[in-house]
Coordinates of C-alpha atoms and ligand atoms in Angstrom, one line a residue:
X53 CA 128.3 78.3 160.9
X54 CA 130.9 77.9 159.7
X55 CA 131.4 78.5 155.9
X56 CA 134.4 76.9 154.1
X57 CA 136.1 77.0 150.3
X58 CA 136.5 73.7 148.4
X59 CA 140.0 73.7 147.2
X60 CA 140.6 75.1 144.1
X61 CA 141.3 71.5 142.1
X62 CA 138.1 70.3 143.8
X63 CA 135.9 73.5 142.1
X64 CA 137.2 72.4 139.2
X65 CA 136.4 68.8 139.5
X66 CA 132.9 69.6 140.3
X67 CA 132.6 71.8 137.2
X68 CA 133.9 69.2 135.3
X69 CA 131.8 66.7 136.0
X70 CA 128.5 68.9 136.4
X71 CA 129.3 69.5 132.0
X72 CA 130.8 66.9 131.0
X73 CA 129.1 63.7 132.7
X74 CA 125.0 64.0 132.4
X75 CA 124.8 61.3 129.6
X76 CA 126.3 58.9 132.2
X77 CA 124.9 60.4 135.4
X78 CA 123.5 57.5 137.3
X79 CA 126.5 56.7 138.4
X80 CA 126.6 58.5 141.5
X81 CA 124.3 56.1 143.1
X82 CA 127.0 53.5 142.3
X83 CA 129.0 55.8 144.3
X84 CA 127.2 56.7 147.1
X85 CA 126.4 52.7 148.1
X86 CA 130.0 52.0 146.9
X87 CA 131.2 54.5 149.9
X88 CA 128.0 53.5 152.1
X89 CA 129.9 49.5 151.8
X90 CA 133.2 50.2 152.2
X91 CA 132.2 52.3 155.7
X92 CA 130.6 48.4 156.8
X93 CA 133.3 46.9 156.0
X94 CA 135.7 49.8 157.8
X95 CA 133.4 49.2 161.0
X96 CA 133.3 45.1 160.0
X97 CA 137.2 45.4 160.3
X98 CA 137.4 47.3 163.9
X99 CA 135.0 45.3 165.7
X100 CA 137.0 42.3 164.7
X101 CA 140.2 44.1 165.3
X102 CA 140.3 46.4 167.8
X103 CA 139.5 45.8 171.2
X104 CA 138.1 49.4 171.9
X105 CA 135.3 47.9 169.8
X106 CA 135.6 43.9 170.7
X107 CA 131.7 43.2 171.5
X108 CA 130.1 46.1 169.5
X109 CA 126.9 44.6 167.7
X110 CA 125.6 46.4 164.6
X111 CA 123.4 44.8 161.9
X112 CA 125.4 45.9 158.5
X113 CA 122.9 47.6 155.8
X114 CA 122.6 50.3 153.5
X115 CA 119.0 52.3 152.6
X116 CA 118.3 54.0 150.1
X117 CA 115.0 56.0 150.9
X118 CA 112.9 58.1 148.1
X119 CA 110.8 61.0 148.8
X120 CA 108.7 62.4 145.9
X121 CA 107.5 65.6 148.4
X122 CA 110.6 66.5 149.8
X123 CA 112.3 65.8 146.3
X124 CA 115.3 63.9 148.2
X125 CA 116.8 61.0 147.7
X126 CA 118.5 59.6 150.9
X127 CA 121.6 57.1 151.0
X128 CA 122.2 55.5 154.5
X129 CA 124.4 53.6 156.4
X130 CA 125.3 52.0 159.6
X131 CA 129.2 51.9 159.0
X132 CA 132.2 53.9 160.6
X133 CA 130.6 57.2 160.1
X134 CA 133.0 60.6 160.1
X135 CA 133.8 63.3 163.0
X136 CA 134.2 66.9 162.1
X137 CA 137.6 66.0 160.5
X138 CA 137.1 63.8 158.3
X139 CA 134.1 65.0 156.8
X140 CA 136.3 68.1 156.5
X141 CA 138.9 66.0 154.7
X142 CA 137.3 63.5 152.9
X143 CA 134.5 66.1 151.4
X144 CA 136.6 69.3 151.7
X145 CA 139.6 68.5 149.8
X146 CA 140.7 66.3 147.0
X147 CA 143.8 65.3 148.9
X148 CA 142.4 61.4 148.3
X149 CA 143.4 59.3 146.0
X150 CA 141.3 58.1 143.6
X151 CA 140.0 61.9 142.1
X152 CA 143.2 63.2 142.7
X153 CA 144.7 60.9 140.4
X154 CA 141.5 61.2 138.1
X155 CA 142.4 64.6 137.6
X156 CA 146.1 63.7 137.2
X157 CA 145.3 61.9 134.3
X158 CA 143.1 63.3 132.7
X159 CA 144.1 65.0 129.2
X160 CA 143.0 68.2 128.6
X161 CA 140.9 67.2 125.6
X162 CA 139.5 64.3 127.4
X163 CA 137.8 66.7 129.5
X164 CA 135.6 67.6 126.1
X165 CA 134.8 64.5 126.2
X166 CA 131.6 63.4 128.1
X167 CA 131.5 60.1 126.6
X168 CA 135.5 59.5 127.8
X169 CA 134.7 60.9 131.4
X170 CA 131.9 58.7 131.6
X171 CA 134.3 55.6 132.0
X172 CA 135.5 57.2 135.1
X173 CA 133.9 56.3 138.7
X174 CA 134.5 60.4 140.2
X175 CA 133.2 59.2 143.7
X176 CA 131.2 61.5 145.9
X177 CA 131.6 64.3 143.8
X178 CA 129.4 63.0 140.9
X179 CA 125.9 63.1 143.2
X180 CA 126.2 67.1 142.1
X181 CA 125.1 66.5 138.5
X182 CA 122.0 65.9 140.0
X183 CA 121.7 68.0 142.8
X184 CA 121.2 71.3 143.9
X185 CA 122.1 70.2 147.6
X186 CA 123.7 68.2 149.7
X187 CA 123.8 67.2 153.5
X188 CA 126.1 64.8 155.0
X189 CA 125.4 63.9 158.4
X190 CA 127.5 61.5 160.0
X191 CA 128.5 60.1 163.2
X192 CA 131.3 58.2 164.0
X193 CA 132.0 54.8 165.7
X194 CA 132.9 55.3 169.1
X195 CA 132.2 59.2 168.9
X196 CA 129.3 61.2 170.8
X197 CA 128.8 63.3 168.4
X198 CA 127.6 64.2 165.4
X199 CA 128.1 66.3 162.1
X200 CA 126.2 68.2 159.2
X201 CA 128.3 68.9 156.2
X202 CA 126.4 70.7 153.4
X203 CA 127.0 72.5 149.9
X204 CA 125.2 73.7 146.7
X205 CA 128.4 72.0 145.1
X206 CA 129.0 76.1 143.7
X207 CA 132.1 76.1 146.0
X208 CA 131.7 76.8 149.4
X209 CA 130.6 73.5 151.9
X210 CA 129.7 74.1 155.7
X211 CA 130.0 71.9 158.6
X212 CA 127.7 72.4 162.0
X213 CA 127.2 69.9 164.8
X214 CA 124.3 67.9 164.1
X215 CA 121.3 64.7 165.8
X216 CA 122.0 61.3 164.7
X217 CA 121.1 58.2 166.6
X218 CA 124.0 55.7 166.4
X219 CA 126.9 55.6 164.1
X220 CA 127.0 56.3 160.5
X221 CA 126.1 58.3 157.4
X222 CA 123.4 59.2 155.8
X223 CA 123.7 61.2 152.4
X224 CA 120.7 63.6 151.2
X225 CA 120.6 64.4 148.1
X226 CA 117.9 67.3 147.2
X227 CA 117.7 66.6 143.2
X228 CA 117.6 68.5 140.7
X229 CA 115.8 68.9 137.1
X230 CA 118.8 66.4 135.9
X231 CA 118.1 64.3 139.0
X232 CA 114.0 63.8 139.6
X233 CA 113.7 61.1 137.6
X234 CA 115.9 59.1 140.5
X235 CA 112.5 59.4 142.9
X236 CA 111.0 56.7 140.8
X237 CA 111.3 53.4 141.9
X238 CA 111.1 52.0 138.7
X239 CA 114.5 53.9 137.9
X240 CA 116.4 53.8 140.7
X241 CA 115.6 49.5 141.6
X242 CA 117.5 49.0 138.2
X243 CA 120.2 51.4 138.4
X244 CA 120.5 49.9 142.2
X245 CA 120.7 46.2 140.4
X246 CA 123.0 46.6 137.5
X247 CA 126.3 48.5 139.9
X248 CA 125.7 47.0 143.2
X249 CA 123.8 43.6 142.6
X250 CA 126.6 42.3 144.4
X251 CA 127.6 44.5 147.1
X252 CA 128.3 42.0 150.1
X253 CA 125.5 44.2 152.1
X254 CA 121.5 44.1 152.1
X255 CA 120.2 47.5 150.0
X256 CA 116.9 48.3 151.3
X257 CA 115.4 51.1 148.8
X258 CA 112.4 52.6 150.4
X259 CA 109.4 54.6 148.5
X260 CA 105.8 55.2 148.8
X261 CA 103.5 53.4 146.0
X262 CA 100.0 53.5 144.7
X263 CA 98.3 51.0 146.8
X264 CA 95.0 49.1 145.4
X265 CA 91.8 48.0 146.9
X266 CA 90.1 44.1 145.7
X267 CA 88.5 46.5 143.0
X268 CA 92.1 47.6 141.5
X269 CA 91.0 51.0 142.1
X270 CA 93.8 53.3 143.8
X271 CA 92.9 54.2 147.6
X272 CA 96.3 55.7 148.9
X273 CA 99.5 54.9 149.0
X274 CA 101.8 52.4 151.0
X275 CA 105.2 51.9 152.2
X276 CA 107.5 49.9 150.3
X277 CA 110.4 48.9 152.0
X278 CA 112.6 45.8 150.2
X279 CA 115.7 44.5 149.4
X280 CA 116.1 45.1 146.2
X281 CA 120.0 43.3 145.7
X282 CA 121.6 39.9 145.4
X283 CA 123.8 40.8 148.6
X284 CA 126.1 38.2 148.1
X285 CA 129.3 38.2 145.5
X286 CA 128.6 34.4 144.6
X287 CA 132.4 34.3 143.5
X288 CA 133.6 35.8 147.2
X289 CA 132.6 32.9 149.4
X290 CA 134.6 29.8 149.2
X291 CA 134.2 26.6 146.5
X292 CA 133.4 24.6 149.2
X293 CA 130.5 26.2 150.2
X294 CA 128.8 26.5 147.2
X295 CA 126.6 23.9 145.6
X296 CA 126.7 23.1 141.7
X297 CA 123.5 24.2 141.5
X298 CA 123.7 28.1 143.0
X299 CA 126.6 28.1 140.8
X300 CA 124.1 27.2 137.6
X301 CA 121.8 29.8 138.6
X302 CA 124.0 32.2 138.8
X303 CA 125.5 31.9 135.4
X304 CA 121.9 31.6 134.5
X305 CA 121.1 34.9 135.0
X306 CA 124.1 36.6 134.9
X307 CA 124.9 35.8 131.4
X308 CA 121.3 35.1 130.4
X309 CA 121.4 31.9 129.2
X310 CA 118.8 29.3 129.5
X311 CA 121.0 26.1 129.6
X312 CA 123.8 25.5 132.0
X313 CA 126.8 26.0 131.5
X314 CA 129.4 22.9 130.2
X315 CA 132.1 23.9 133.0
X316 CA 133.4 26.3 135.6
X317 CA 136.1 27.7 137.1
X318 CA 136.0 29.6 140.4
X319 CA 139.3 31.3 141.9
X320 CA 140.7 33.4 144.8
X321 CA 144.4 34.6 144.0
X322 CA 145.9 36.0 147.1
X323 CA 149.3 37.4 147.5
X324 CA 150.7 40.5 146.5
X325 CA 147.7 41.2 144.0
X326 CA 143.9 39.8 145.6
X327 CA 141.2 38.9 143.2
X328 CA 138.5 36.7 142.6
X329 CA 137.6 35.1 138.7
X330 CA 134.3 33.5 138.0
X331 CA 134.6 31.8 134.7
X332 CA 132.4 29.8 132.6
X333 CA 132.4 28.1 129.6
X334 CA 129.0 28.0 128.0
X335 CA 127.4 24.9 126.5
X336 CA 127.3 26.3 123.1
X337 CA 128.9 28.7 121.0
X338 CA 127.4 32.3 121.8
X339 CA 125.9 33.8 118.3
X340 CA 128.2 36.5 117.8
X341 CA 131.2 34.6 118.2
X342 CA 132.9 35.7 115.0
X343 CA 131.0 38.7 114.6
X344 CA 133.3 42.1 114.9
X345 CA 130.9 43.6 117.2
X346 CA 131.0 40.4 119.7
X347 CA 130.1 41.6 123.2
X348 CA 132.7 40.3 125.8
X349 CA 131.1 38.0 128.4
X350 CA 133.3 39.1 131.3
X351 CA 132.2 41.7 133.8
X352 CA 135.2 43.6 135.8
X353 CA 134.2 44.1 139.4
X354 CA 136.0 45.7 142.0
X355 CA 135.7 44.7 145.5
X356 CA 132.0 43.7 144.4
X357 CA 131.3 47.1 142.7
X358 CA 130.4 46.6 139.1
X359 CA 132.7 48.5 136.8
X360 CA 132.1 47.8 132.8
X361 CA 130.9 44.4 131.0
X362 CA 132.3 47.0 127.8
X363 CA 136.0 46.2 128.2
X364 CA 137.2 43.3 125.4
X365 CA 140.6 43.2 127.1
X366 CA 140.1 41.7 130.4
X367 CA 141.1 38.2 128.1
X368 CA 142.4 37.6 125.1
X369 CA 140.2 38.0 122.0
X370 CA 140.7 34.3 121.3
X371 CA 138.7 33.9 124.7
X372 CA 136.1 35.9 124.0
X373 CA 133.3 33.1 124.7
X374 CA 134.3 32.7 127.9
X375 CA 131.3 34.4 130.9
X376 CA 131.6 35.3 134.3
X377 CA 133.8 38.0 136.4
X378 CA 136.4 39.7 137.5
X379 CA 136.5 41.1 140.9
X380 CA 139.8 42.7 141.9
X381 CA 141.0 44.0 145.8
X382 CA 143.5 46.2 144.0
X383 CA 142.3 48.1 141.1
X384 CA 140.7 51.9 142.0
X385 CA 137.1 52.2 141.7
X386 CA 137.3 54.9 139.4
X387 CA 139.1 53.2 136.9
X388 CA 139.3 54.0 133.1
X389 CA 139.7 51.9 130.1
X390 CA 143.1 53.4 129.4
X391 CA 144.3 52.5 133.0
X392 CA 143.0 49.3 132.4
X393 CA 144.8 48.8 129.8
X394 CA 148.3 49.5 130.9
X395 CA 147.6 48.7 134.8
X396 CA 149.8 46.0 136.1
X397 CA 147.4 45.0 138.6
X398 CA 145.3 44.5 135.4
X399 CA 148.0 42.5 133.2
X400 CA 149.1 40.1 136.2
X401 CA 144.8 39.0 136.9
X402 CA 145.1 38.4 133.3
X403 CA 147.2 36.3 132.3
X404 CA 146.7 34.3 135.6
X405 CA 143.3 33.9 134.2
X406 CA 144.8 32.9 130.9
X407 CA 146.7 30.5 132.5
X408 CA 144.1 29.4 134.6
X409 CA 141.6 28.8 131.7
X410 CA 143.8 26.9 129.6
X411 CA 145.0 24.7 132.4
X412 CA 141.5 23.7 133.0
X413 CA 141.0 22.6 129.5
X414 CA 144.0 20.7 129.6
X415 CA 143.1 18.7 133.0
X416 CA 139.5 18.2 131.3
X417 CA 141.4 17.1 128.3
X418 CA 142.9 14.4 130.0
X419 CA 140.7 13.2 132.8
X420 CA 137.1 13.8 130.9
X421 CA 137.6 13.1 127.1
X422 CA 133.7 13.1 126.4
X423 CA 133.3 16.8 128.1
X424 CA 135.9 18.2 126.0
X425 CA 134.8 16.5 123.3
X426 CA 131.7 18.8 123.7
X427 CA 133.8 22.1 124.4
X428 CA 136.2 21.7 121.0
X429 CA 132.8 21.2 119.2
X430 CA 132.2 24.3 120.1
X431 CA 135.5 26.0 120.2
X432 CA 138.1 24.7 118.9
X433 CA 138.6 27.5 116.3
X434 CA 139.0 30.3 118.8
X435 CA 141.6 28.0 120.3
X436 CA 143.7 27.9 116.7
X437 CA 142.9 31.4 116.1
X438 CA 145.2 31.8 120.0
X439 CA 147.7 29.7 117.9
X440 CA 148.4 32.7 116.3
X441 CA 147.8 35.7 118.0
X442 CA 148.5 34.2 122.1
X443 CA 152.6 33.2 121.6
X444 CA 153.3 32.8 125.2
X445 CA 151.1 29.8 125.6
X446 CA 151.9 28.4 122.1
X447 CA 152.8 25.2 123.8
X448 CA 149.4 24.7 125.9
X449 CA 147.5 25.7 123.0
X450 CA 149.4 23.2 120.4
X451 CA 148.1 20.2 123.5
X452 CA 144.1 21.8 123.6
X453 CA 143.5 22.0 119.3
X454 CA 141.9 19.1 117.5
X455 CA 141.7 17.9 114.5
X456 CA 140.0 15.1 112.4
X457 CA 141.9 12.3 111.0
X458 CA 142.5 9.9 108.1
X459 CA 143.4 7.2 111.1
X460 CA 140.7 7.7 113.7
X461 CA 137.3 8.3 114.3
X462 CA 136.6 11.7 115.7
X463 CA 139.0 14.6 117.4
X464 CA 142.9 14.1 117.9
X465 CA 145.3 16.4 119.1
X466 CA 149.0 16.4 117.9
X467 CA 150.3 14.0 121.1
X468 CA 147.6 11.7 120.0
X469 CA 149.1 11.9 116.6
X470 CA 152.8 11.9 118.3
X471 CA 151.9 8.6 119.9
X472 CA 150.8 6.8 116.5
X473 CA 153.4 7.8 114.4
X474 CA 155.2 5.5 112.5
X475 CA 158.8 4.5 113.3
X476 CA 161.0 6.6 111.4
X477 CA 158.4 8.9 110.3
X478 CA 159.8 12.4 109.8
X479 CA 156.2 14.4 110.0
X480 CA 153.1 15.4 111.1
X481 CA 150.9 15.6 107.9
X482 CA 147.8 17.6 107.3
X483 CA 145.6 18.1 104.1
X484 CA 143.4 21.7 104.2
X485 CA 141.3 23.4 102.4
X486 CA 138.3 21.7 101.3
X487 CA 135.0 20.2 103.0
X488 CA 136.3 17.3 104.6
X489 CA 134.5 14.5 102.3
X490 CA 136.7 16.1 99.4
X491 CA 140.1 16.2 101.2
X492 CA 139.9 12.6 102.2
X493 CA 139.1 11.5 98.8
X494 CA 142.2 13.7 97.2
X495 CA 144.7 11.8 95.4
X496 CA 147.4 13.5 97.8
X497 CA 146.8 11.4 100.5
X498 CA 146.7 7.6 98.8
X499 CA 150.5 7.2 99.5
X500 CA 150.6 8.2 102.4
X501 CA 147.4 5.7 103.0
X502 CA 149.2 2.7 101.2
X503 CA 152.1 3.3 103.8
X504 CA 150.2 3.8 106.5
X505 CA 151.1 7.1 107.4
X506 CA 148.4 9.4 109.6
X507 CA 146.6 12.9 108.0
X508 CA 145.4 15.0 109.7
X509 CA 142.0 16.3 108.0
X510 CA 141.7 19.9 108.7
X511 CA 138.3 21.5 106.8
X512 CA 138.2 24.2 109.0
X513 CA 138.5 27.8 107.2
X514 CA 141.3 28.6 109.5
X515 CA 143.6 25.8 109.9
X516 CA 145.2 26.7 106.8
X517 CA 146.3 30.1 108.0
X518 CA 146.8 28.5 111.7
X519 CA 148.9 25.3 110.0
X520 CA 151.3 26.6 107.8
X521 CA 152.8 30.2 110.0
X522 CA 152.6 26.8 112.9
X523 CA 156.4 25.4 113.1
X524 CA 157.4 22.4 114.9
X525 CA 155.6 20.3 117.6
X526 CA 157.4 19.0 120.0
X527 CA 160.8 19.4 117.5
X528 CA 158.4 17.9 114.9
X529 CA 157.7 19.6 111.5
X530 CA 154.3 20.2 110.5
X531 CA 153.8 20.0 107.0
X532 CA 151.0 19.9 104.6
X533 CA 150.8 16.7 102.0
X534 CA 149.5 19.7 98.9
X535 CA 153.1 21.1 99.1
X536 CA 156.3 20.1 97.1
X537 CA 158.5 18.6 99.6
X538 CA 156.2 16.9 102.1
X539 CA 156.8 13.5 99.8
X540 CA 159.9 13.1 100.5
X541 CA 159.3 10.3 102.8
X542 CA 157.0 8.6 100.5
X543 CA 157.4 5.8 98.4
X544 CA 161.2 5.1 96.6
X545 CA 160.0 2.8 95.4
X546 CA 157.9 5.0 92.4
X547 CA 161.6 5.9 91.2
X548 CA 161.9 5.8 88.3
X549 CA 163.9 3.4 87.9
X550 CA 161.7 1.0 89.5
X551 CA 159.1 1.9 87.1
X552 CA 161.1 1.1 84.3
X553 CA 160.6 2.3 80.7
X554 CA 160.8 6.0 79.3
X555 CA 158.1 7.4 81.5
X556 CA 160.6 10.5 81.8
X557 CA 159.3 11.0 78.6
X558 CA 155.6 11.7 79.9
X559 CA 157.5 14.3 81.7
X560 CA 158.6 16.0 78.9
X561 CA 156.0 16.0 76.3
X562 CA 153.5 17.5 79.5
X563 CA 155.9 20.4 79.8
X564 CA 156.2 21.0 76.3
X565 CA 152.0 20.9 76.7
X566 CA 151.5 23.2 79.5
X567 CA 154.1 25.4 79.5
X568 CA 153.7 28.8 81.3
X569 CA 150.5 26.6 83.2
X570 CA 152.3 25.4 85.4
X571 CA 155.6 25.8 87.3
X572 CA 156.7 22.5 86.9
X573 CA 156.0 18.6 85.5
X574 CA 157.1 15.9 88.0
X575 CA 157.4 12.4 88.4
X576 CA 155.1 11.4 91.8
X577 CA 155.5 9.7 94.7
X578 CA 152.2 10.1 96.4
X579 CA 150.3 8.8 94.1
X580 CA 148.8 5.2 94.0
X581 CA 145.5 4.6 91.9
X582 CA 145.0 8.4 90.5
X583 CA 147.2 9.3 87.4
X584 CA 147.8 12.7 88.2
X585 CA 147.7 15.8 91.2
X586 CA 149.0 19.1 91.5
X587 CA 150.8 20.2 94.6
X588 CA 152.1 24.1 95.4
X589 CA 155.9 25.0 95.5
X590 CA 157.2 24.8 99.0
X591 CA 156.5 28.5 99.8
X592 CA 153.7 29.0 97.5
X593 CA 150.2 29.2 99.4
X594 CA 147.8 26.8 98.7
X595 CA 145.4 27.3 95.4
X596 CA 142.7 26.5 98.3
X597 CA 144.0 29.3 100.4
X598 CA 143.9 31.9 97.0
X599 CA 140.2 31.1 97.2
X600 CA 139.5 31.7 100.7
X601 CA 141.6 34.7 100.7
X602 CA 139.8 36.0 97.8
X603 CA 136.4 35.1 99.4
X604 CA 137.1 36.6 102.4
X605 CA 138.0 39.8 100.7
X606 CA 141.4 39.8 101.5
X607 CA 142.0 40.9 97.1
X608 CA 143.8 38.5 94.9
X609 CA 147.4 37.0 95.4
X610 CA 149.6 36.8 93.1
X611 CA 149.3 33.7 90.4
X612 CA 150.6 31.2 92.2
X613 CA 151.4 28.5 89.5
X614 CA 150.6 24.6 90.9
X615 CA 153.3 21.7 90.3
X616 CA 152.0 18.4 88.0
X617 CA 152.8 15.2 89.3
X618 CA 152.8 12.1 87.2
X619 CA 151.9 8.5 88.7
X620 CA 154.5 6.7 86.4
X621 CA 152.9 3.2 87.2
X622 CA 149.5 4.8 85.3
X623 CA 148.0 3.4 82.2
X624 CA 147.4 7.6 81.0
X625 CA 150.7 8.4 82.0
X626 CA 152.8 5.9 79.9
X627 CA 150.4 6.8 76.9
X628 CA 151.1 9.8 77.3
X629 CA 155.1 9.1 77.2
X630 CA 154.2 7.7 73.7
X631 CA 151.8 9.9 72.4
X632 CA 152.3 11.9 69.3
X633 CA 152.6 15.7 70.2
X634 CA 148.6 16.7 69.3
X635 CA 147.3 13.5 71.6
X636 CA 150.3 14.2 74.3
X637 CA 148.8 18.0 74.4
X638 CA 145.3 16.6 74.5
X639 CA 146.0 14.6 77.5
X640 CA 148.1 17.0 79.3
X641 CA 145.9 19.0 79.3
X642 CA 142.9 16.8 80.6
X643 CA 145.2 15.4 83.3
X644 CA 146.0 18.7 84.7
X645 CA 142.3 19.9 84.1
X646 CA 141.3 17.0 86.5
X647 CA 143.9 16.7 89.2
X648 CA 142.9 20.8 89.9
X649 CA 139.1 19.7 90.2
X650 CA 139.2 17.5 92.3
X651 CA 141.5 19.7 94.7
X652 CA 138.8 21.9 93.8
X653 CA 140.4 24.5 92.1
X654 CA 138.6 26.1 88.9
X655 CA 139.9 25.6 85.7
X656 CA 140.8 28.3 83.4
X657 CA 139.2 27.2 80.1
X658 CA 136.2 24.7 80.6
X659 CA 135.5 24.7 77.5
X660 CA 138.9 24.2 76.5
X661 CA 139.3 20.9 79.0
X662 CA 136.0 19.7 77.8
X663 CA 136.9 19.4 74.1
X664 CA 139.8 17.8 74.7
X665 CA 138.8 15.0 77.0
X666 CA 135.6 14.3 74.4
X667 CA 138.1 14.0 71.7
X668 CA 140.1 11.2 73.5
X669 CA 137.8 9.4 74.9
X670 CA 136.5 9.4 71.1
Ligands
LIG954 P1 136.7 57.4 147.3 O1 135.5 56.8 147.4 O2 137.0 56.9 146.1 O3 138.0 57.7 148.3 P2 134.7 59.5 147.6 O4 134.7 61.0 146.8 O5 134.2 59.1 147.3 O6 135.7 59.0 146.9 O7 134.9 59.8 149.1 C1 135.7 59.7 150.0 C2 135.5 59.8 151.2 O8 134.6 60.4 152.1 C3 136.3 58.5 151.2 O9 137.4 57.7 150.7 C4 135.5 57.7 152.6 O10 136.6 58.2 153.3 C5 134.5 59.0 152.9 N1 133.2 58.5 153.0 C6 132.4 58.8 151.8 N2 131.1 58.5 152.0 C7 131.3 57.8 153.5 C8 130.3 57.0 154.3 N3 129.3 56.5 153.5 N4 130.5 56.4 155.4 C9 132.4 57.0 155.6 N5 133.4 57.7 154.9 C10 132.7 58.3 154.1

């Protein structure tokens, strides 16, 4: 029997694996099963492409056999197999792509971090975490002789002729103390399901299990031989063949959900980069949607082998409500998180997926408004997050977000708003910050309403943040009604001359009375029935926004003073214009105070406000 030495790199890698990967040792099963699956793929391909294998019939399958007596776990397949030279080349050297790249990419400090290493797949060698001896017996399809490769993983291996009926490979793992637990069905079966459920071939798990008689007493053991994986990757099947119920059933088991999904998108991308995706929109927002420690809903597979469900960047964060699968043909099995993030293949899959998801939503909004409304009721807010985090897709997201409106029931989008704009209307207007009810009643809306200008009612906390930095929609400015400047196209008839009388005196008196409490006092164009309102200067954060920042722990923003606007036509303002100094001060303070109150802004001195109000009423 010829003894061989591992190439130095292999020895290093073995050492590394054995000492660093124990917390992830179950992955050896994934690696062996995936190798078998590849071998079956290769043989199937040969029967289709190679004259010599034309008509070659075989029933592809993978068997995992547990033997407690021998302390062995065997993974067998009837795939393409290996001849003597292939055993030597594939298992004795490290010239193969995956493992070599793994070693090269790994910085020294990473080698000490078992967690980091655990995210890599390391191929066949991972078996030495749980074995003190491994025998690989293999017969290459179309060849006469079989060979056995044997190693204890400590630096040497041997290859000798062996017996085997039929093509394929058997990896016999002599489990060490670390691996002994995998002799138990209840340990190994879940591992196979977790990683290999969607391998295209049936995986049988064979073991001896206790047998009971009718009285429930143990009468011996029986051999259990059962297929334990689903053996189909739903997302790899042609769409036309899959029934809706199958999509729904898959979703329920995959996402552990009771309720059917709202919608799904199934895509096969072919061309330079080949991948399949199956994305679902849940009917209800996941409970952890707004938590920092939310769980990603997308699983990454490479050629049907499960890689990770713990990678939050497979899709952009704002699409974290999407559940589903990405299955790539082009990524290596042993892809790490670091590699994923800069990988060109992954970047392509990601941007293609985002386009697909947003495009599908746009279609839904157009073709099935009712369904889209249920979607919006759950996921409007994440889309708005996309507006400030995903600039390349800004235009399509602008078409997807929805708001309430002063003119119509239900949800409305920018496009609908634009279609309803008045002849000559210059901007899109919104009011934000506070509950819907209060926003709808705000005096700031009076004149817009009177002139038939629609206002978007933005009662979602995030609205102000998103809208204030949004820029124009199809060249139309988006303006907040509680900012000075937004009223320019309103009520020209409210100009001083039109009102008559010396109401400008009211402005002067209020300025004097209020002093540092306000930034300015002006006559208003936006008021119809109310005597006064407050707005903020065009570049200042709104009063509600400051409150929000404080609540969210964003700290105190620098003090911003409101601008007080007066309704020149209102009797109280006329009274102010004519009032003597003491009364003018009471009137000014009360007008400012009540204007702040209706906007939900706190009063600096409620007692002072109450005292002045009482005085005026008396
Ligand atoms: P990888 O699968 O990433 O290439 P491995 O170390 O797991 O790396 O396997 C090395 C090579 O050994 C494989 O590429 C394959 O050619 C060969 N091999 C491993 N297992 C089998 C098997 N069950 N049947 C046929 N060939 C195999």
